[in-house]
């Protein structure tokens, strides 16, 4: 308490730059000379780091939340100080001293050990030689009590080596309670605490009134204004180090003269202003974020720390290279989609559930296997031209689905064009068509005289193809004009049966592969003509209305930015976390809370109104949310509120009992809750770990023909291969391949669709539509999800997965004697384990754990893609 400190917090941002925050902390017993020196040295430290840091003046007992967030669980200023040129300190070592602390927010203050220090509003910690007591004032909240327990744990571990008892005492409990009696015994016995009278604060505050002063030639000059505008700041002035020091001293003197001892002082540099500072102005113009060169910044910090004798190993590492965004969600689950129509929802058949219209609204429900339970994601999707009535209906019906699931599902609200990566990977293949099918949309365009441009299969249409691969690909219908083209994309253009594919000069072979797959969905029965940018035919330009200018610059992907600690928000996603004990009515308002957060723009980041919002319920946190934290899933199985949970840990000194989970895990009939991932398959699409097979074996085609109509076309992109037809416990002898009869029996026995959740918390049940077309589509998808192994010759060698083994030179795409009747999208799996390791430099197992885009790059380099 008798010293001053300078704290430097350096954060490496994901864009490669460094952010510096410098705090100088002044203890309540610090001398004026020492506090003044701390302020000046802070300015010098900022200059040494490039003059871009934000500086904070921290007064003991009135620290900023940002400063307190660095210290877990809290800061506990100790009496006395360190000997220096400013003071002489007498060292007095003695045995454990009984101390009383008061906890207020994130602050813990040592107070006199006396009954008069206690009150009903705060939480107190009495630290004795053999026991720590936490006294909970009757007016304190559960959150405050839980926070204080972290301090109790800290004291126990730090000053008692984790070997003392812990007791919780509730305000109002008399001597009849043993622990309460022991606590009051330290104060001479129980006596009622008086009600604390309001304390008059000597601070002078002027609510909502701001003063702007300019430090000019050593003096503070007030600036008169009617409205606090950004233009009042002179941005063309370059300040010297000495001017900054003088301004710091002037700010300290201003507070001293006005007796404002608790006021924060925050010093900001142009271009690096804090949100709090910018929010004081009526408007703040959007300016590009300035950043100090990462290498320059790292070098200065490293040199500074090295002079202090600190280890700087690892500080000079460069920022990591950009990688494709990861979805952090299992893609082998079950998907259902409904379209909103006339205040109700219509279940879409599996063949159409990835085909959305920009004038409609949709609800989707995705069930997928988590680490130890089935997870559920329920979302609503709004097309850009959908009407307000349909949007309201979609939100209402989706909320009812979440409520019927006892709030165990994650809910999200998405807008067309702003979908997160999780949405795309669970659909995997996704199309957006112009127009709409709902009766509300049709009525709206008729009443407003708007032409109906709803997509027609035999009409003129242009689709932009995008995505990172077969597990994440989209076709978006755009205006059929040359100006819609872009060199970074591939396109599909059709007019009736005339079909063109167009590839921009900046596309890759992977983009072209995605075009072929989307072509199978949009125009499965037509032959296409390939057009490369710069060598198009006249007919192609004629369909687009003639040539015109279009973008030709490379479109890059923005870096994922750093989440804010207090709100967990990313530029493209907002998460609203809801505790289990929140009232049901408030839970239903969680989505509205997220909407208001976006609308009011508290962080002044100009968030778009169509930013994706996820509502996360306690106990049902998905991986794409928990990845931002050091997450302990065991805590979700503890009983009681946050205070009761922590108390059980602190008292016991170990982990809480986890024998009774707080909620029942949803399960499905005919499907175990936790399965081996190799046994899972998607009912509507395919797993990202198993790319669709382009081409069929003769045996496969023959079997599939029994279930397909004579006029239907065999898609060249069937669903994923399932390696095993049986659970591990029932796997037949690996030396013999399954027969036709066993394969067919397994096929017909797997037609059952997932049932509803047990224990009464039912999710939406699929409507059993018995029309012939749906039956054919379902059977076809089931047939295509199997691998028929009878074509494997007995004398061919097999690998560990039961697949035949071929030499590398017969598997490459340029092979002179290529192998036939294989899954050409998985050529690498037919290599022997030894040759695979020789070519890829790793085992098959290690390769399977790589992101799909990395796998594809390696396969392209080896001519196996």
mmCIF file of C-alpha atoms in Angstrom, residues 62 122 133 158 167 172 176 179 252 297 326 329 382 450 481 523 528 611 628 718 766 804 842 845:
data_model
loop_
_atom_site.group_PDB
_atom_site.id
_atom_site.type_symbol
_atom_site.label_atom_id
_atom_site.label_comp_id
_atom_site.label_asym_id
_atom_site.label_seq_id
_atom_site.Cartn_x
_atom_site.Cartn_y
_atom_site.Cartn_z
ATOM 1 C CA UNK A 62 -10.743 2.491 -7.392
ATOM 2 C CA UNK A 122 -20.614 -6.743 1.497
ATOM 3 C CA UNK A 133 -14.491 -17.855 7.279
ATOM 4 C CA UNK A 158 -1.128 -19.121 -0.751
ATOM 5 C CA UNK A 167 -16.556 -22.191 6.626
ATOM 6 C CA UNK A 172 -28.521 -13.462 10.269
ATOM 7 C CA UNK A 176 -27.125 -22.049 17.145
ATOM 8 C CA UNK A 179 -19.710 -22.369 12.297
ATOM 9 C CA UNK A 252 -2.468 15.056 -11.915
ATOM 10 C CA UNK A 297 6.831 -3.756 -31.776
ATOM 11 C CA UNK A 326 -12.644 -24.162 -38.819
ATOM 12 C CA UNK A 329 -18.874 -28.898 -35.198
ATOM 13 C CA UNK A 382 -33.974 -15.083 -43.379
ATOM 14 C CA UNK A 450 -42.922 -6.271 -58.238
ATOM 15 C CA UNK A 481 -25.388 -10.158 -66.480
ATOM 16 C CA UNK A 523 -28.620 -29.198 -63.971
ATOM 17 C CA UNK A 528 -22.280 -28.347 -70.043
ATOM 18 C CA UNK A 611 -24.743 -10.280 -37.736
ATOM 19 C CA UNK A 628 -12.747 -19.283 -26.853
ATOM 20 C CA UNK A 718 -23.374 -39.990 -54.287
ATOM 21 C CA UNK A 766 -40.329 -35.785 -39.149
ATOM 22 C CA UNK A 804 -7.402 -53.224 -52.078
ATOM 23 C CA UNK A 842 3.149 -39.219 -42.418
ATOM 24 C CA UNK A 845 -3.993 -41.785 -39.309
#
